[in-house]
Amino acid sequence: MFMKNFLTPLILLVLLASEKAYAQKIKAPSNSGQKIDSIQIDFSKLKDGSWKNALPDTLAYGGKYIIKIDNINRHLFKVDGTVGQKDFNVDLPSIFGTIKLPGFMTFELPSISPASHFSTIRGTEKMASDSVVIKFAEIKSPLSIIEENYLYLQKVARLSNTIKALQMDCGHGYAAIERMLRDSTNKALSLKDGTSRSEQIEVLGNNSLARIEKARKAGQMLEGLQEELLMKIQAKIDTNDKIIQRWVLSPLKPQSNNFKNESEKYIQAQLDKKEGERRIADVNSTIQRALKMVEELEKIEADNKIQLLVDSYKRINPSNFTYVSDPIKISKDETELKFVFKADTLLTCNYPNKLTMQEDIPTVGGWKVDFSTGVFFSGGLGGKGFFGQEVYYLASSDDSTKTIIREKDAGGRLLMSLGALAHIYKRSINNTKLVISPGVSTTTAFDSFMFHLGLSAIFGRKDRFVITLGTTLKESTILDKRYEVDTPYSTKELPKEVPTIKVFPRGGWFLSLTYNLSSLKKNS
């Protein structure tokens, strides 16, 4: 009765081992309210391998983690990251299956060449010093406005090239790149040191558009003044032309009283006419150059290049220099990190175009069930009950009609079998563990099963050897209880074969040597 009660929990343990082993292959449901821990890695340390110093030695079973990689320029590097998990030695040995038990955008701003699009207003400096052109004060103000705002947008264009260069920077971390961005923007926009990025964005966008609008209005003013100015100059030319024509038609003789005055007027009229014609050409050329510049500024606005530049500026932000993995809940023996970083363009710094970050981190905590297989040696605890009885017929020497049932003397022996154990324990990084292990084995003839429960010493983690000592239960064959050994029976009344029965359970002890070797699995 005691043995039957002992068998029930043993079978339940074996079933539990099987069920848990497969249950561990199912991902546990996520808990959205659970704290998520961050594993932070500096991308700049991948080259020399020192990034591994940032990894924890272990991960906690049931914990949630994300992998956060800082200082990675995602304008340059694409990230292919996987965070996987694996269990060791949880494949259910086939021997358990034979037991019949109850079932249960990277954006790029178009290039703006200062040499071709943002040349200074040739002639403006001349106009500021030339006594002839400067007289026309009406056009000096709008020309200065156009020049001032054109030169401002030229600095903005150069800033756009700086921003593109920073987006392609692979030799600095984010903090240094952002510092260079802020310094360059302050310089280009004539802002004070310490100006916030939000203020820089405001000035870069709104102020640039406002300056284009100022230049446009100045251009409209120039167009309105151009005809009036030309008419004034032409009127002076016409006046001088009359003086010239009068002299040509009625020239005075040198001895005439007015010769000197009239001849001087004639000569001056010729000079003034040529100067007027030069002025017309100069005014037309200067205004056309100014209006061309306004046209270029209006095209920048029409092509939305200011907003594109602002967007490019905004893309230099912590998120675009940081990679964050999806959260993972730890539910298995080991977490596998593998991240491949690849640049699709040639880099401007001495850095590999492809980098790989790979590491395995063990899990601690959480109960698990795994398995090992090997050889078992079993023996009885005393008496003959464990091995059963080997009986045979022997003719009686006293009476030829009688037959005696005899029992072979088994002597001292061990029963060898092949089987598997399920090990139940909490995860740890220790290479040596003491665990509870239920299991099952079968004789080398595969004619019967034995059930085991013992204490195991496990040596190793992935590849390991296990020594286990414990209790064995088995089925044994004994003489039918209607008969007795060494008792004569009528030969005619005995069955052809010695009458035996099978009884279960019979208790004993066992010692097993089991193992898990990955090299054997690869070859199998």
XYZ file of C-alpha atoms in Angstrom:
524
model
C 0.000 0.000 0.000
C 2.851 2.327 0.907
C 4.518 1.733 -2.442
C 1.334 2.523 -4.346
C 0.978 5.828 -2.523
C 4.629 6.591 -3.307
C 4.114 5.928 -7.016
C 1.387 8.547 -7.527
C 3.501 11.631 -6.798
C 6.365 10.179 -8.814
C 4.215 9.853 -11.934
C 2.862 13.360 -11.379
C 6.413 14.689 -11.196
C 7.275 13.061 -14.512
C 4.133 14.495 -16.110
C 4.913 17.902 -14.652
C 8.410 17.727 -16.077
C 7.073 17.010 -19.553
C 4.437 19.692 -19.398
C 6.766 22.389 -18.059
C 9.380 21.662 -20.657
C 6.947 22.422 -23.443
C 5.320 25.266 -21.574
C 8.665 27.081 -21.529
C 8.569 27.244 -25.320
C 5.482 29.487 -25.138
C 6.158 33.177 -24.581
C 4.660 34.524 -21.398
C 2.042 37.273 -21.884
C 3.409 40.792 -21.584
C 2.579 43.004 -18.651
C 2.201 46.554 -19.910
C 2.509 47.973 -16.407
C 5.811 46.244 -15.680
C 8.963 48.290 -15.280
C 11.275 48.149 -18.294
C 15.010 48.234 -17.659
C 17.342 49.731 -20.247
C 20.664 48.242 -21.355
C 22.612 51.230 -22.702
C 25.448 50.797 -25.207
C 27.672 53.474 -26.766
C 27.982 52.892 -30.535
C 31.348 54.644 -30.608
C 32.780 51.808 -28.504
C 31.898 49.053 -30.972
C 35.116 49.483 -32.889
C 37.381 48.547 -29.962
C 34.975 46.048 -28.351
C 34.680 47.977 -25.086
C 30.874 48.120 -25.532
C 30.679 44.750 -23.775
C 31.592 46.461 -20.498
C 28.131 48.035 -20.489
C 26.326 44.679 -20.562
C 24.951 43.174 -17.344
C 26.367 39.810 -16.268
C 22.858 38.315 -16.048
C 19.220 39.107 -16.809
C 16.419 38.449 -14.329
C 13.793 35.866 -15.249
C 10.460 37.605 -15.845
C 12.129 41.005 -16.256
C 11.512 43.330 -19.189
C 14.433 44.934 -21.026
C 15.176 47.158 -23.998
C 18.510 47.618 -25.772
C 19.354 51.298 -26.227
C 22.293 52.205 -28.477
C 23.489 55.813 -28.222
C 25.651 57.896 -30.598
C 24.687 55.931 -33.706
C 24.153 58.208 -36.695
C 21.071 56.667 -38.260
C 21.396 58.986 -41.251
C 24.351 56.746 -42.140
C 23.818 53.360 -40.497
C 20.902 51.015 -40.959
C 20.303 48.708 -38.007
C 19.262 45.073 -38.263
C 18.742 44.018 -34.664
C 17.468 40.788 -33.145
C 17.027 39.932 -29.492
C 16.241 36.239 -29.147
C 16.010 33.749 -26.323
C 16.830 30.076 -26.013
C 16.550 27.274 -23.492
C 19.129 24.569 -22.979
C 18.429 20.831 -22.798
C 14.630 21.103 -22.805
C 13.905 18.760 -25.725
C 11.817 15.944 -24.320
C 13.768 12.651 -24.577
C 11.979 10.072 -26.697
C 11.819 7.622 -23.800
C 9.234 9.845 -22.094
C 7.044 9.603 -25.160
C 6.927 5.814 -24.975
C 5.404 5.759 -21.488
C 1.633 5.340 -21.611
C 0.484 7.820 -18.980
C -2.816 9.737 -18.690
C -2.943 12.622 -21.117
C -3.232 16.082 -19.872
C 14.135 59.315 -44.445
C 17.093 60.491 -45.012
C 16.387 63.977 -46.465
C 18.919 65.892 -48.558
C 18.558 69.612 -49.295
C 19.341 70.384 -52.971
C 22.804 71.872 -53.314
C 22.945 75.673 -53.397
C 26.199 76.893 -54.803
C 27.135 80.300 -53.387
C 29.288 80.932 -56.457
C 26.406 80.542 -58.941
C 23.347 81.568 -56.930
C 24.566 83.951 -54.252
C 27.089 86.249 -55.901
C 27.264 89.722 -54.368
C 25.647 92.715 -56.161
C 28.388 93.879 -58.449
C 28.083 97.624 -58.772
C 26.455 98.221 -55.387
C 29.803 99.056 -53.880
C 30.457 101.261 -56.900
C 27.144 102.960 -56.437
C 28.044 103.748 -52.850
C 31.159 105.592 -54.047
C 30.336 106.674 -57.571
C 29.192 110.282 -57.561
C 27.157 109.804 -60.684
C 25.031 106.846 -59.571
C 24.754 107.779 -55.909
C 22.779 110.876 -56.874
C 19.868 108.617 -57.497
C 19.045 108.194 -53.813
C 15.647 106.782 -54.721
C 17.118 103.379 -55.676
C 19.879 103.216 -53.081
C 17.571 102.027 -50.263
C 15.812 99.127 -52.070
C 19.133 97.998 -53.564
C 20.677 97.905 -50.088
C 17.693 95.940 -48.768
C 17.998 93.364 -51.551
C 21.755 93.060 -51.074
C 21.486 92.708 -47.283
C 18.850 89.980 -47.426
C 20.500 88.185 -50.317
C 23.748 87.966 -48.373
C 21.785 86.710 -45.341
C 20.230 83.911 -47.405
C 23.686 83.119 -48.744
C 24.761 82.393 -45.148
C 21.641 80.266 -44.711
C 22.615 78.294 -47.828
C 26.088 77.690 -46.416
C 24.464 76.592 -43.154
C 22.435 74.021 -45.097
C 25.679 72.522 -46.408
C 27.049 72.423 -42.856
C 23.915 70.614 -41.650
C 24.231 68.043 -44.426
C 27.851 67.479 -43.459
C 26.872 66.978 -39.821
C 24.228 64.456 -40.864
C 26.996 62.470 -42.561
C 29.392 62.781 -39.605
C 30.542 59.401 -38.298
C 33.495 60.531 -36.217
C 31.664 62.310 -33.387
C 29.007 61.451 -30.849
C 25.631 63.170 -30.759
C 26.619 65.709 -28.092
C 29.534 66.968 -30.206
C 27.446 67.043 -33.404
C 24.671 69.016 -31.711
C 27.208 71.468 -30.278
C 28.653 72.049 -33.766
C 25.139 72.474 -35.157
C 24.235 75.129 -32.577
C 27.532 76.996 -32.993
C 27.258 77.013 -36.800
C 23.644 78.184 -36.666
C 24.426 81.004 -34.223
C 27.250 82.176 -36.463
C 25.232 82.007 -39.686
C 22.195 83.747 -38.224
C 24.183 86.220 -36.060
C 22.654 84.898 -32.840
C 24.089 85.018 -29.349
C 25.851 82.032 -27.775
C 23.437 80.005 -25.698
C 20.479 80.555 -28.017
C 18.183 77.553 -27.658
C 17.495 75.239 -30.555
C 13.813 76.192 -30.576
C 14.818 79.843 -30.970
C 17.257 78.908 -33.736
C 14.504 77.046 -35.572
C 12.194 80.041 -35.224
C 14.800 82.417 -36.658
C 15.939 80.007 -39.363
C 12.411 79.515 -40.646
C 10.434 82.679 -40.037
C 13.277 85.162 -40.344
C 14.481 83.659 -43.629
C 10.985 83.902 -45.101
C 10.603 87.449 -43.742
C 13.852 88.473 -45.413
C 12.695 87.023 -48.727
C 9.524 89.084 -48.371
C 11.574 92.252 -47.706
C 13.660 91.602 -50.799
C 10.505 91.021 -52.846
C 8.996 94.355 -51.776
C 12.288 96.129 -52.466
C 12.282 94.581 -55.934
C 8.755 95.819 -56.554
C 9.854 99.288 -55.446
C 12.794 99.175 -57.868
C 10.512 98.249 -60.758
C 8.308 101.221 -59.903
C 11.272 103.636 -59.769
C 13.055 102.346 -62.842
C 10.880 104.058 -65.455
C 10.846 107.366 -63.583
C 14.616 107.362 -63.188
C 15.175 106.515 -66.817
C 12.843 109.315 -67.890
C 14.791 111.838 -65.779
C 18.088 110.728 -67.231
C 16.675 110.697 -70.741
C 15.369 114.248 -70.286
C 18.882 115.430 -69.433
C 20.242 113.559 -72.444
C 17.651 115.249 -74.658
C 18.610 118.679 -73.289
C 22.270 118.054 -74.018
C 21.399 116.722 -77.445
C 19.699 120.031 -78.343
C 22.827 121.942 -77.356
C 24.891 119.630 -79.501
C 22.539 119.945 -82.493
C 22.437 123.761 -82.230
C 26.223 123.918 -82.351
C 26.398 121.404 -85.201
C 23.839 123.373 -87.238
C 25.180 126.849 -86.399
C 28.769 126.650 -85.259
C 30.375 129.936 -84.167
C 33.628 131.205 -85.566
C 36.582 131.486 -83.237
C 36.606 135.247 -83.509
C 32.977 135.421 -82.380
C 32.343 137.066 -79.015
C 30.368 133.989 -77.638
C 32.652 131.391 -79.146
C 34.351 130.473 -75.923
C 31.139 130.080 -73.884
C 29.199 128.286 -76.599
C 32.030 125.965 -77.505
C 32.468 125.005 -73.846
C 28.697 124.301 -73.614
C 28.941 122.139 -76.723
C 31.851 120.105 -75.348
C 30.189 119.715 -71.919
C 26.904 118.659 -73.566
C 28.725 115.916 -75.438
C 30.312 114.695 -72.199
C 27.032 114.885 -70.285
C 25.172 112.990 -73.057
C 27.664 110.139 -72.927
C 27.484 110.138 -69.118
C 23.666 109.996 -69.272
C 23.752 107.067 -71.682
C 26.221 105.315 -69.377
C 23.939 106.015 -66.446
C 20.957 104.447 -68.235
C 22.971 101.305 -68.975
C 24.305 101.225 -65.395
C 20.874 101.673 -63.818
C 19.313 99.051 -66.105
C 22.117 96.556 -65.418
C 22.089 97.128 -61.650
C 18.313 96.865 -61.332
C 18.202 93.750 -63.519
C 20.866 92.086 -61.364
C 18.936 93.015 -58.234
C 15.646 91.734 -59.669
C 17.385 88.508 -60.692
C 18.498 88.032 -57.113
C 14.946 88.626 -55.889
C 13.763 86.044 -58.393
C 16.234 83.494 -56.998
C 15.076 84.199 -53.447
C 11.442 83.782 -54.508
C 12.329 80.437 -56.100
C 13.838 79.286 -52.787
C 10.511 80.100 -51.161
C 8.455 78.529 -53.954
C 10.498 75.302 -53.787
C 9.894 75.191 -50.023
C 13.638 75.018 -49.435
C 13.464 76.975 -46.187
C 11.063 74.467 -44.661
C 13.183 71.613 -45.993
C 16.224 73.196 -44.376
C 14.362 73.543 -41.072
C 13.348 69.877 -41.298
C 16.961 68.926 -42.004
C 18.030 70.909 -38.941
C 15.385 69.171 -36.824
C 16.568 65.740 -37.942
C 19.721 66.217 -35.919
C 18.058 65.135 -32.691
C 18.675 62.462 -30.017
C 16.148 60.037 -31.539
C 17.992 59.945 -34.875
C 21.230 59.177 -33.059
C 19.708 56.477 -30.851
C 18.457 52.956 -31.574
C 15.944 51.364 -29.194
C 14.913 47.722 -29.522
C 11.456 46.349 -28.832
C 10.959 45.305 -25.192
C 11.657 41.666 -24.464
C 10.413 39.693 -21.470
C 12.977 37.233 -20.196
C 11.533 33.719 -20.104
C 14.351 31.403 -21.139
C 17.865 30.381 -20.135
C 19.820 32.798 -22.295
C 19.210 35.981 -24.276
C 20.977 36.353 -27.609
C 21.828 39.881 -28.744
C 22.776 40.374 -32.372
C 22.848 43.773 -34.067
C 24.317 44.473 -37.503
C 25.063 48.096 -38.425
C 25.632 48.787 -42.106
C 26.353 52.049 -43.945
C 25.101 52.218 -47.533
C 27.622 54.893 -48.485
C 31.356 55.343 -48.143
C 32.109 56.969 -44.820
C 34.097 60.151 -44.306
C 35.797 58.783 -41.190
C 38.029 55.778 -40.597
C 35.200 53.463 -39.596
C 34.083 50.080 -40.979
C 31.023 50.157 -43.232
C 29.673 47.131 -41.402
C 29.798 46.391 -37.693
C 28.325 43.492 -35.740
C 27.458 43.471 -32.064
C 26.770 39.972 -30.720
C 26.666 38.577 -27.198
C 24.769 36.021 -25.081
C 23.561 36.911 -21.568
C 22.471 34.184 -19.114
C 19.226 34.326 -17.140
C 18.941 33.973 -13.366
C 15.793 33.145 -11.393
C 12.616 31.361 -12.407
C 11.974 27.638 -12.099
C 12.766 25.465 -15.068
C 12.696 21.838 -16.111
C 15.259 20.322 -18.434
C 16.487 16.842 -19.270
C 19.532 14.636 -19.539
C 19.981 11.084 -20.800
C 22.423 8.352 -19.938
C 23.008 5.042 -18.158
C 21.394 3.903 -14.899
C 22.520 1.272 -12.401
C 19.830 -0.017 -10.042
C 19.862 -2.401 -7.113
C 17.583 -3.729 -4.362
C 17.292 -2.349 -0.854
C 17.484 -5.854 0.690
C 15.716 -9.126 0.074
C 14.721 -10.429 -3.335
C 11.675 -8.265 -4.016
C 13.329 -5.718 -6.290
C 14.680 -8.142 -8.903
C 11.737 -10.553 -8.624
C 12.086 -14.336 -8.883
C 13.530 -16.541 -11.585
C 11.778 -19.913 -11.080
C 11.906 -23.223 -12.930
C 10.569 -26.801 -12.725
C 12.676 -29.671 -11.300
C 11.545 -33.298 -11.308
C 11.343 -34.807 -7.834
C 14.026 -37.382 -7.129
C 11.740 -39.120 -4.590
C 8.548 -39.371 -6.654
C 8.454 -39.496 -10.433
C 4.889 -38.087 -10.478
C 5.936 -34.984 -8.651
C 7.625 -31.782 -9.810
C 9.254 -29.185 -7.552
C 9.324 -25.444 -8.306
C 12.818 -24.100 -7.691
C 14.181 -20.510 -7.546
C 17.497 -19.529 -9.051
C 19.969 -17.878 -6.751
C 20.418 -14.365 -8.284
C 23.337 -13.490 -6.024
C 24.537 -9.898 -5.720
C 23.976 -7.929 -8.938
C 23.088 -4.570 -10.491
C 20.516 -3.896 -13.168
C 21.731 -1.631 -15.989
C 19.252 0.474 -17.967
C 19.156 3.436 -20.344
C 16.956 6.418 -19.586
C 16.396 10.100 -18.963
C 15.933 12.430 -16.025
C 13.960 15.645 -15.698
C 15.780 18.214 -13.550
C 13.738 20.775 -11.621
C 15.575 23.851 -10.298
C 15.910 27.628 -10.289
C 18.106 29.210 -12.934
C 21.513 30.442 -11.860
C 24.909 31.071 -13.434
C 26.585 28.468 -11.217
C 28.241 25.669 -13.131
C 27.472 23.219 -10.322
C 23.937 22.675 -9.012
C 22.087 20.260 -6.706
C 18.584 19.588 -8.047
C 15.609 17.237 -7.698
C 15.302 14.837 -10.623
C 12.462 12.427 -11.517
C 13.020 10.156 -14.483
C 12.482 6.899 -16.278
C 14.691 4.221 -17.806
C 14.304 0.947 -19.654
C 16.365 -2.213 -19.630
C 18.740 -2.873 -22.473
C 16.249 -5.463 -23.761
C 13.523 -2.780 -23.706
C 11.179 -5.178 -21.894
C 10.334 -3.079 -18.829
C 10.441 0.440 -17.420
C 11.810 1.764 -14.154
C 10.853 5.027 -12.494
C 13.380 7.116 -10.598
C 13.434 10.007 -8.148
C 16.750 11.319 -6.879
C 19.095 14.168 -6.023
C 21.351 15.237 -8.903
C 24.674 17.044 -9.021
C 24.832 18.939 -12.334
C 28.228 20.025 -13.686
C 28.062 22.595 -16.515
C 25.358 24.669 -18.219
C 24.983 24.002 -21.950
C 27.218 20.955 -22.098
C 27.063 19.072 -18.826
C 27.418 15.830 -16.905
C 24.954 14.788 -14.202
C 25.416 12.325 -11.331
C 22.191 11.267 -9.606
C 21.480 9.037 -6.615
C 17.965 8.103 -5.502
C 15.068 5.685 -5.364
C 13.896 3.334 -8.125
C 10.492 1.731 -8.643
C 10.087 -1.140 -11.083
C 7.858 -3.962 -12.135
C 9.036 -7.436 -11.039
C 8.073 -11.001 -11.897
C 7.321 -13.386 -8.962
C 5.879 -16.851 -8.514
C 2.106 -17.049 -8.583
C 0.959 -16.821 -4.967
C -1.007 -20.074 -5.316
C 2.301 -21.862 -5.433
C 5.354 -22.037 -3.229
C 9.015 -22.586 -3.925
C 10.595 -25.947 -2.967
C 7.164 -27.583 -2.704
C 6.403 -30.732 -4.765
C 3.267 -30.655 -6.987
C 1.616 -33.238 -9.166
C 3.187 -32.943 -12.541
C -0.130 -33.478 -14.295
C -1.732 -30.550 -12.445
C 1.009 -28.004 -13.182
C 0.790 -25.691 -16.216
C 3.295 -26.080 -18.988
C 5.204 -22.885 -17.929
C 5.995 -21.962 -14.356
C 3.061 -19.801 -13.170
C 4.265 -16.233 -12.483
C 2.708 -12.813 -12.005
C 4.003 -9.259 -12.428
C 3.853 -6.909 -9.454
C 4.375 -3.180 -9.269
C 5.951 -1.290 -7.616
C 9.067 -2.803 -6.165
C 11.500 -0.326 -4.610
C 15.282 -0.087 -4.884
C 18.077 2.424 -5.334
C 19.812 3.772 -8.403
C 22.919 5.642 -9.491
C 22.912 7.316 -12.898
C 25.452 9.039 -15.126
C 23.641 11.267 -17.613
C 24.802 14.076 -19.889
C 23.985 16.765 -22.471
C 26.605 17.302 -25.178
C 25.916 19.753 -28.010
C 28.577 18.098 -30.175
C 26.636 14.848 -30.065
C 23.414 16.664 -31.016
C 25.063 18.261 -34.054
C 26.302 14.887 -35.260
C 23.016 13.076 -34.646
